[in-house]
Amino acid sequence: MSSLNSEIQRRRTFAIISHPDAGKTTLTEKLLWFGGAIQVAGEVRGRKAARHATSDWMELEKQRGISVTSSVMQFPYREHMINLLDTPGHDDFSEDTYRTLTAVDSAVMVIDSVNGVEAQTIKLLNVCRMRDTPIVTFINKLDRESRAPIELLDEIESVLGMQCAPMTWPIGMGKSFRGVYNLYTDSIAFFDPHAEKGTSETIKGLDNPRLDELIGRQADELRVDIELVRGASHVFDKDDYLSGKQTPVYFGSAINNFGVQSLLDAVVDLSPAPLARQTATRPVAPDEARFSGFVFKIQANMDPKHRDRIAFLRVCSGRFERGMKIKQVSTGKLLSVNNAITFMAQDRTTMDEAYSGDIIGIPNHGTIKLGDTFTENEALKFIGIPSFAPEFFRRARIKNPMKMKQLQLGLKQLAEEGATQLFRPLLSNDLILGAVGTLQFDVVAHRLEHEYSVDVVFESFDCSTARWLRGSETDLKAIADKYGFNVALDGADEYVYLAPNRVNLQMAQERYPDVKFLETREIF
Ligand code: G4P
């Protein structure tokens, strides 16, 4: 294997998806700890507490330096290089959360064993489904009185439409949680909340008398359970996993470190190395000699006065090295990248080299746009970096009408950066902002004030969702005539229907059956 290829084969780039409070932060921290990237527990959690102590954007901004570094965490584990991409939840849920999922090769889904499948998990999973991203499931909090494991698997299958292949099976739960049985290695790891790695003993074989010695009556229950589980559940099939049809399921308790190492091993052993990526003209294989990559996220830097941004680029092929000249395909400009940032756990360091699957941060002054492709020379355009139908809308009203131009410019630029989406209704001069999380509005208001010196207020706007319209000129014109105040142009001058409610949306769809009402739109 060439050295380029072996570097690529040892990489795993993934994100964790979950509903708030399922344990993503805890799990992230434990993964970093097992990977040796942090020494002390509490570093990530402390950050999260600081982030959520207030929803005030000023406070959040102070944390932004931190959130930049915690957006990507790279650490070595078992001869592999792990890239863990953060997908923020809670109030800071934004389109970035979705777009990050376009930059990974696999995902870990955390399910709270008490609450089962929850709303945000469903949303994030639907995004993973757009690219059939393989998903490993971790059912967390087995140390609490949980729902029956079989019921949880049924729920994942029916709500998320994925087959479940249990890899481990829990022995009891809550106070009587004793550990997990691994169906593939025929071994039992016993749960010990006081042991450093969550377990103090692992034994082989369901018939091992030590099992009876340690857990008494529960041993026979386990034997019966396993017979049932083997008969009733799916056997792990790597192809089905890789095509997103099946999810291998692990049980554990992140806070107690239990089951975390098996999960990390699963990411290394089962999850794919960097995959080929589609461009408008041809697929790009990760081991192609020439460098290419795309920008999936732009984050404003700590110092707003300098309009500094970090563009997060996923390397899709070849090797990046410090000082390399790369071409921004959209403008044809060459960029000499001397100061790209890599993200080793919580430290930002200057990057010397990167391979397919790695994420590099490129500081810039707003010249790099979301969705931009960079190559050594070839005019490629990576596709599949979408905008998502917003669920929250606001009308921007300016306090000082003399500043209308700045407002328009600011909103346009912030929309290009992906901070929010901008819609201009055909029959009014309104500027409508759309977002998938409400914190995006606070961010935009704050940045308009500080970076563009514009004071805005956001008013409510009667709209529940948006759909991009695709159809014949005649149909689009008919829709525009009929729903003029609710048909708008987006940042790319595409027609969008701003639906006041679901019933209106359904009626419009029925009235114009030949028009497509799209929930996502590719950028550019
Ligand atoms: P999130 O990032 O998905 O929002 O979840 P986070 O890790 O913050 O975990 C949410 C809550 O669940 C936290 O409790 C955390 O301690 C707890 N938790 C995580 N894993 C486990 C587990 O395996 N077992 C149990 N019993 N609890 C778990 P909190 O009270 O909200 O916060 P804190 O006071 O512990 O910081």
XYZ file of C-alpha atoms and ligand atoms in Angstrom:
560
model
C 0.000 0.000 0.000
C 1.326 3.455 -0.839
C 1.949 5.767 2.071
C -0.888 8.022 0.875
C -3.230 5.080 0.847
C -2.187 3.812 4.254
C -2.715 7.283 5.741
C -6.210 7.327 4.258
C -7.085 3.796 5.340
C -6.277 4.591 8.955
C -8.607 7.572 9.115
C -12.103 7.581 10.542
C -14.164 10.761 10.295
C -17.459 10.738 12.156
C -19.963 12.812 14.106
C -22.202 12.012 17.049
C -25.891 12.679 16.613
C -28.415 12.722 19.417
C -31.270 14.553 21.021
C -30.193 17.025 23.731
C -29.419 15.349 27.052
C -28.981 11.852 25.650
C -25.307 12.076 26.634
C -23.415 13.324 23.567
C -21.131 15.651 25.521
C -20.391 12.971 28.076
C -19.692 10.424 25.378
C -17.488 12.835 23.414
C -15.453 13.458 26.499
C -15.112 9.762 27.264
C -14.088 8.996 23.697
C -11.380 11.655 23.939
C -10.313 10.206 27.247
C -10.123 6.649 25.926
C -8.244 8.023 22.939
C -5.745 9.642 25.297
C -6.543 13.104 23.944
C -7.573 14.500 27.316
C -6.248 13.558 30.717
C -8.957 14.814 32.980
C -12.648 14.239 32.722
C -14.694 17.426 32.850
C -12.937 19.484 30.197
C -15.636 19.155 27.578
C -18.516 19.234 30.026
C -17.191 22.391 31.635
C -17.251 24.034 28.275
C -20.758 22.919 27.609
C -21.949 24.291 30.947
C -20.352 27.605 30.074
C -21.968 27.547 26.667
C -25.417 26.946 27.986
C -25.298 28.943 31.164
C -26.734 31.748 29.094
C -28.278 32.071 25.702
C -27.015 35.609 25.431
C -24.978 35.898 22.276
C -22.411 38.212 23.819
C -21.577 35.527 26.298
C -21.601 32.937 23.610
C -19.187 34.944 21.594
C -16.708 34.913 24.418
C -16.846 31.188 24.169
C -16.442 31.180 20.448
C -12.720 30.601 20.503
C -13.488 27.478 22.390
C -16.300 26.379 20.181
C -14.069 26.721 17.118
C -11.579 24.308 18.570
C -14.192 21.946 19.838
C -15.866 21.788 16.426
C -13.348 19.194 15.295
C -11.382 16.904 17.510
C -8.584 14.835 16.079
C -6.814 12.140 18.052
C -4.897 8.940 17.383
C -6.307 5.636 18.576
C -4.998 2.120 17.894
C -2.844 3.102 14.908
C -5.793 5.064 13.534
C -6.466 8.760 13.272
C -9.906 9.721 14.494
C -11.643 12.920 13.402
C -14.659 13.577 15.591
C -16.826 16.428 14.337
C -19.038 18.251 16.785
C -22.681 18.783 15.910
C -24.003 21.345 18.373
C -27.391 20.800 19.882
C -29.689 22.769 22.163
C -29.941 26.464 21.449
C -26.984 26.546 19.099
C -28.639 24.087 16.744
C -28.148 25.545 13.299
C -27.676 24.621 9.691
C -24.044 24.008 10.506
C -25.224 21.071 12.538
C -26.785 19.583 9.442
C -23.953 20.499 7.104
C -21.344 18.947 9.342
C -23.028 15.650 8.595
C -22.171 16.087 4.922
C -18.478 16.083 5.847
C -18.342 12.764 7.712
C -18.091 9.165 6.550
C -20.097 7.707 9.416
C -22.022 8.703 12.521
C -22.649 7.456 16.033
C -26.236 7.843 17.206
C -26.736 8.141 20.952
C -30.114 7.085 22.293
C -31.196 7.700 25.871
C -32.380 4.314 27.128
C -35.143 5.973 29.131
C -36.466 8.269 26.406
C -35.823 6.213 23.272
C -35.872 7.873 19.854
C -36.477 11.633 20.211
C -37.314 14.481 17.838
C -33.864 15.879 17.112
C -32.443 12.414 16.500
C -35.053 11.899 13.812
C -34.159 15.192 12.104
C -30.438 14.475 12.153
C -30.945 10.957 10.985
C -32.925 12.166 7.999
C -29.913 14.239 7.006
C -27.631 11.195 7.343
C -30.038 9.308 5.169
C -29.499 11.731 2.272
C -26.085 10.145 1.802
C -26.828 6.733 3.348
C -24.283 7.481 6.050
C -23.502 4.342 8.074
C -24.612 4.646 11.692
C -23.468 2.877 14.827
C -25.969 3.131 17.692
C -25.051 3.581 21.334
C -27.883 3.105 23.816
C -26.836 5.109 26.832
C -27.718 5.336 30.538
C -28.243 1.649 31.213
C -27.445 2.462 34.839
C -30.920 4.000 34.996
C -34.283 2.262 34.984
C -34.595 2.077 31.241
C -37.071 0.835 28.719
C -36.771 -2.812 27.732
C -33.920 -3.199 25.226
C -36.058 -5.083 22.751
C -38.614 -2.275 22.849
C -35.877 0.280 22.125
C -34.663 -1.708 19.137
C -38.225 -2.002 17.848
C -38.619 1.732 18.137
C -35.410 2.425 16.203
C -36.553 0.023 13.497
C -40.051 1.431 13.174
C -39.386 5.151 13.677
C -36.024 5.416 11.950
C -36.563 2.688 9.392
C -33.238 0.954 9.997
C -32.646 -2.662 10.913
C -30.955 -3.112 14.281
C -28.195 -5.644 14.800
C -27.431 -5.848 18.523
C -23.679 -6.344 18.985
C -23.872 -6.369 22.762
C -26.806 -7.118 25.056
C -27.362 -5.597 28.486
C -27.579 -7.682 31.641
C -30.242 -6.005 33.738
C -30.653 -2.251 34.026
C -30.722 0.490 36.618
C -29.730 -0.816 40.030
C -29.447 -4.350 38.695
C -27.318 -3.419 35.659
C -24.460 -5.909 35.633
C -22.789 -5.429 32.266
C -23.099 -6.507 28.666
C -22.724 -9.729 26.744
C -20.986 -9.431 23.384
C -22.861 -11.580 20.891
C -19.899 -11.780 18.525
C -16.988 -12.420 20.863
C -19.080 -14.509 23.295
C -17.707 -12.539 26.213
C -19.175 -10.675 29.149
C -17.869 -7.349 30.421
C -19.039 -6.682 33.956
C -20.148 -3.231 34.953
C -18.233 -1.687 37.814
C -18.978 2.010 38.340
C -15.874 2.279 40.534
C -13.443 0.811 38.023
C -11.458 3.304 35.983
C -12.648 1.996 32.649
C -16.127 1.062 33.846
C -15.321 -2.610 33.988
C -13.098 -4.662 36.243
C -13.571 -8.095 34.755
C -14.289 -9.630 31.389
C -14.940 -13.347 30.962
C -15.451 -15.659 28.000
C -18.485 -17.864 27.391
C -22.135 -17.786 28.402
C -21.683 -21.143 30.133
C -18.768 -19.964 32.206
C -19.532 -20.858 35.888
C -17.912 -17.557 36.874
C -20.972 -15.879 35.350
C -23.260 -17.617 37.873
C -20.834 -16.844 40.631
C -20.848 -13.134 39.839
C -24.459 -12.429 38.962
C -26.408 -15.414 40.376
C -29.956 -15.703 39.120
C -29.411 -13.090 36.387
C -27.040 -15.523 34.646
C -29.846 -17.867 33.654
C -32.048 -14.950 32.646
C -29.245 -13.763 30.400
C -28.912 -17.188 28.762
C -32.625 -17.211 27.969
C -32.505 -13.615 26.719
C -29.595 -14.295 24.415
C -31.293 -17.300 22.894
C -34.316 -15.140 22.165
C -32.246 -12.253 20.867
C -30.266 -14.487 18.537
C -33.508 -15.911 17.180
C -35.397 -12.654 16.841
C -32.881 -10.003 15.843
C -30.828 -9.283 12.760
C -27.341 -10.636 12.388
C -24.769 -7.930 11.723
C -24.137 -7.535 8.010
C -21.317 -5.206 7.109
C -22.694 -4.349 3.671
C -26.088 -3.459 5.121
C -24.364 -1.295 7.714
C -22.195 0.441 5.132
C -25.223 1.184 2.967
C -27.107 2.686 5.919
C -29.783 -0.043 6.007
C -28.670 -1.588 9.282
C -27.226 -0.191 12.467
C -25.054 -2.195 14.866
C -26.200 -1.465 18.430
C -24.084 -1.206 21.578
C -25.325 -0.683 25.127
C -23.545 1.183 27.887
C -23.316 4.039 30.316
C -21.159 6.885 29.098
C -20.926 8.623 32.424
C -19.491 5.443 33.922
C -17.132 4.888 30.970
C -18.922 1.635 30.375
C -19.244 0.432 26.789
C -17.351 3.436 25.460
C -14.229 1.581 24.447
C -16.255 -1.063 22.565
C -17.921 1.787 20.742
C -14.619 3.393 19.808
C -13.347 -0.002 18.665
C -16.477 -0.363 16.555
C -15.807 2.981 14.880
C -12.291 1.806 14.035
C -13.214 -1.749 13.021
C -16.562 -1.300 11.313
C -16.833 2.272 10.093
C -15.546 3.169 6.658
C -12.281 4.924 5.940
C -12.746 8.137 3.908
C -15.086 7.493 1.019
C -15.239 8.739 -2.553
C -17.112 12.019 -3.019
C -19.286 13.087 -5.888
C -18.616 16.212 -7.920
C -20.707 17.731 -10.680
C -18.496 15.989 -13.244
C -17.020 12.828 -11.710
C -16.519 10.968 -8.438
C -13.286 11.784 -6.615
C -11.543 8.841 -4.945
C -9.863 9.578 -1.611
C -6.529 8.140 -2.760
C -6.191 10.302 -5.859
C -2.785 11.908 -5.746
C -4.009 15.457 -6.192
C -5.499 17.439 -3.350
C -9.182 18.410 -3.317
C -11.718 19.370 -0.670
C -14.848 21.373 0.080
C -15.912 23.901 2.692
C -18.818 22.710 4.848
C -18.789 25.310 7.555
C -17.671 28.889 8.081
C -17.187 30.203 11.536
C -16.616 33.825 12.396
C -13.499 34.229 14.429
C -13.162 35.745 17.852
C -12.318 39.227 16.747
C -15.288 40.611 14.833
C -13.446 43.860 13.984
C -11.176 41.981 11.666
C -13.908 40.027 9.990
C -11.829 36.954 10.451
C -13.400 33.704 9.489
C -12.333 30.122 9.663
C -13.460 28.006 6.750
C -13.685 24.325 7.667
C -12.575 22.243 4.734
C -12.945 18.510 4.442
C -10.049 17.006 2.514
C -11.493 14.662 -0.128
C -8.382 13.491 -1.942
C -4.624 13.673 -1.924
C -2.463 15.301 0.666
C -2.427 18.842 1.969
C 0.778 20.338 3.227
C 1.608 23.635 4.774
C 2.360 26.403 2.291
C 0.592 24.607 -0.509
C -1.102 26.702 -3.204
C -4.674 25.617 -3.715
C -7.241 26.891 -6.164
C -10.643 28.226 -5.162
C -12.579 26.834 -8.093
C -15.443 29.361 -7.914
C -13.103 32.315 -8.487
C -10.076 30.628 -10.048
C -7.907 32.326 -7.425
C -4.867 30.607 -5.990
C -4.573 30.633 -2.234
C -1.289 30.031 -0.514
C -2.185 28.308 2.721
C 0.485 28.788 5.362
C -1.669 29.118 8.395
C -4.214 26.314 8.163
C -5.344 25.101 11.538
C -5.659 21.581 12.724
C -7.609 20.578 15.756
C -5.866 18.252 18.159
C -8.314 17.742 20.981
C -8.693 21.186 22.548
C -5.603 22.796 21.086
C -5.371 24.637 17.811
C -2.075 24.093 16.121
C -0.752 25.015 12.730
C -1.257 22.213 10.320
C 1.698 20.709 8.523
C -0.099 18.025 6.579
C -3.536 16.526 6.161
C -5.061 13.644 4.246
C -8.470 12.660 2.925
C -10.915 12.597 5.797
C -9.109 15.285 7.781
C -10.589 18.704 8.432
C -8.473 21.798 8.098
C -9.390 25.298 9.184
C -8.418 28.060 6.778
C -8.461 31.594 8.205
C -9.736 34.179 5.714
C -11.500 37.531 5.554
C -14.755 36.428 4.055
C -13.368 35.417 0.672
C -14.124 31.745 1.179
C -17.759 30.745 0.818
C -19.791 27.879 2.077
C -19.720 25.019 -0.406
C -16.495 26.213 -2.067
C -14.372 23.541 -3.713
C -10.580 23.759 -3.553
C -8.269 21.733 -5.794
C -4.704 21.767 -7.025
C -5.916 22.810 -10.441
C -8.849 20.817 -11.809
C -12.210 22.593 -12.090
C -14.212 20.283 -9.862
C -17.349 21.126 -7.900
C -18.271 18.934 -4.959
C -22.006 18.513 -4.674
C -24.296 17.507 -1.871
C -23.786 20.421 0.498
C -27.364 21.491 1.046
C -29.394 24.331 2.465
C -32.229 23.063 4.607
C -35.807 24.283 4.820
C -35.873 26.721 7.750
C -38.386 26.248 10.516
C -38.131 29.678 12.112
C -38.730 32.980 10.353
C -38.276 36.643 11.196
C -38.821 39.896 9.353
C -35.845 42.222 9.692
C -36.811 45.802 10.480
C -34.156 48.454 10.541
C -34.127 51.150 13.224
C -32.371 53.716 11.057
C -33.689 53.640 7.461
C -30.533 55.393 6.228
C -28.699 52.160 6.828
C -30.805 50.059 4.484
C -27.876 49.415 2.143
C -25.664 48.136 4.962
C -28.484 45.929 6.153
C -28.957 44.413 2.732
C -25.233 43.872 2.316
C -24.846 42.421 5.812
C -27.732 40.023 5.405
C -26.473 38.951 2.004
C -22.979 38.250 3.311
C -24.159 36.518 6.442
C -26.463 34.372 4.346
C -23.556 33.431 2.085
C -21.679 32.366 5.161
C -24.613 30.214 6.204
C -25.394 32.173 9.372
C -29.000 32.423 8.236
C -31.039 32.245 5.042
C -32.413 35.317 3.364
C -35.683 35.514 1.438
C -37.065 38.472 -0.494
C -40.829 38.146 -1.174
C -41.811 39.086 -4.724
C -44.570 41.477 -3.703
C -43.026 43.315 -0.801
C -39.754 44.905 0.238
C -39.525 42.679 3.266
C -36.300 40.975 4.201
C -37.196 37.628 5.696
C -34.703 35.541 7.572
C -35.032 31.804 7.924
C -33.200 29.467 10.287
C -33.364 25.945 11.646
C -32.484 27.086 15.171
C -33.498 30.348 16.843
C -30.026 31.181 18.122
C -29.074 31.915 14.514
C -31.170 35.119 14.754
C -29.312 36.295 17.852
C -26.034 35.651 16.104
C -27.130 37.612 13.039
C -28.486 40.554 15.054
C -25.288 40.748 17.051
C -23.064 40.535 14.029
C -25.096 43.088 12.069
C -24.633 45.489 14.923
C -20.934 44.871 15.444
C -19.689 44.167 11.964
C -22.033 46.297 9.830
C -23.127 48.939 12.371
C -26.772 48.211 11.713
C -29.352 48.019 14.455
C -32.185 45.693 13.552
C -35.186 44.295 15.272
C -36.606 40.992 14.233
C -40.367 40.756 14.056
C -42.389 37.616 13.864
C -43.317 36.485 10.377
C -46.209 34.192 9.755
C -44.584 31.197 8.157
C -44.043 27.653 9.325
C -41.759 26.227 6.685
C -40.252 26.930 3.284
C -39.939 24.909 0.096
C -37.767 25.513 -2.926
C -39.833 25.401 -6.093
C -38.785 23.556 -9.237
C -41.002 23.431 -12.282
C -41.828 24.945 -15.652
C -41.668 28.724 -16.109
C -45.450 28.782 -16.606
C -46.166 26.924 -13.372
C -43.708 29.003 -11.361
C -45.238 32.183 -12.717
C -48.716 30.918 -11.840
C -47.599 30.178 -8.280
C -45.951 33.584 -8.030
C -49.186 35.262 -9.195
C -51.324 33.298 -6.800
C -49.187 33.447 -3.659
C -47.089 36.538 -4.382
C -46.575 37.628 -0.779
C -45.482 34.141 0.117
C -43.243 33.474 -2.848
C -39.746 34.806 -2.414
C -36.330 34.723 -3.995
C -33.533 33.266 -1.910
C -29.859 34.274 -1.924
C -29.306 32.413 -5.190
C -32.420 33.951 -6.797
C -34.314 30.696 -6.633
C -38.061 30.634 -6.089
C -39.156 29.666 -2.589
C -42.651 29.167 -1.240
C -42.977 30.438 2.335
C -45.815 28.356 3.687
C -47.916 29.970 6.438
C -48.816 26.471 7.637
C -48.782 22.817 6.622
C -52.319 22.943 5.264
C -51.417 25.774 2.875
C -48.385 23.836 1.805
C -50.401 20.750 1.092
C -52.999 22.719 -0.847
C -50.335 24.415 -2.942
C -48.749 21.055 -3.683
C -52.089 19.589 -4.715
C -52.878 22.581 -6.893
C -49.542 22.392 -8.720
C -48.768 18.670 -8.948
C -46.062 19.184 -11.586
C -44.031 21.514 -9.400
C -41.520 20.062 -6.977
C -41.569 21.531 -3.459
C -38.074 20.747 -2.184
C -37.053 20.618 1.465
C -33.375 21.004 0.670
C -31.452 22.882 -1.949
C -27.852 22.356 -2.915
C -25.708 25.416 -2.405
C -24.582 26.889 -5.725
P -25.957 16.053 25.661
O -24.597 16.520 25.325
O -26.464 14.987 24.737
O -26.947 17.124 25.871
O -25.888 15.263 27.055
P -24.876 15.339 28.262
O -23.659 14.561 27.977
O -24.725 16.730 28.730
O -25.689 14.496 29.314
C -26.977 14.902 29.770
C -27.176 14.428 31.191
O -27.148 13.004 31.216
C -26.083 14.885 32.146
O -26.651 15.058 33.408
C -25.158 13.681 32.198
O -24.404 13.627 33.375
C -26.152 12.560 32.120
N -25.590 11.302 31.625
C -24.773 11.095 30.568
N -24.468 9.800 30.445
C -25.095 9.164 31.454
C -25.173 7.804 31.880
O -24.556 6.902 31.313
N -25.949 7.555 32.971
C -26.628 8.527 33.642
N -27.363 8.160 34.693
N -26.576 9.819 33.270
C -25.824 10.130 32.199
P -27.055 16.496 33.963
O -27.598 16.261 35.317
O -27.904 17.198 32.973
O -25.713 17.246 33.973
P -24.540 17.137 35.009
O -25.062 17.748 36.232
O -24.214 15.679 35.191
O -23.454 17.883 34.362
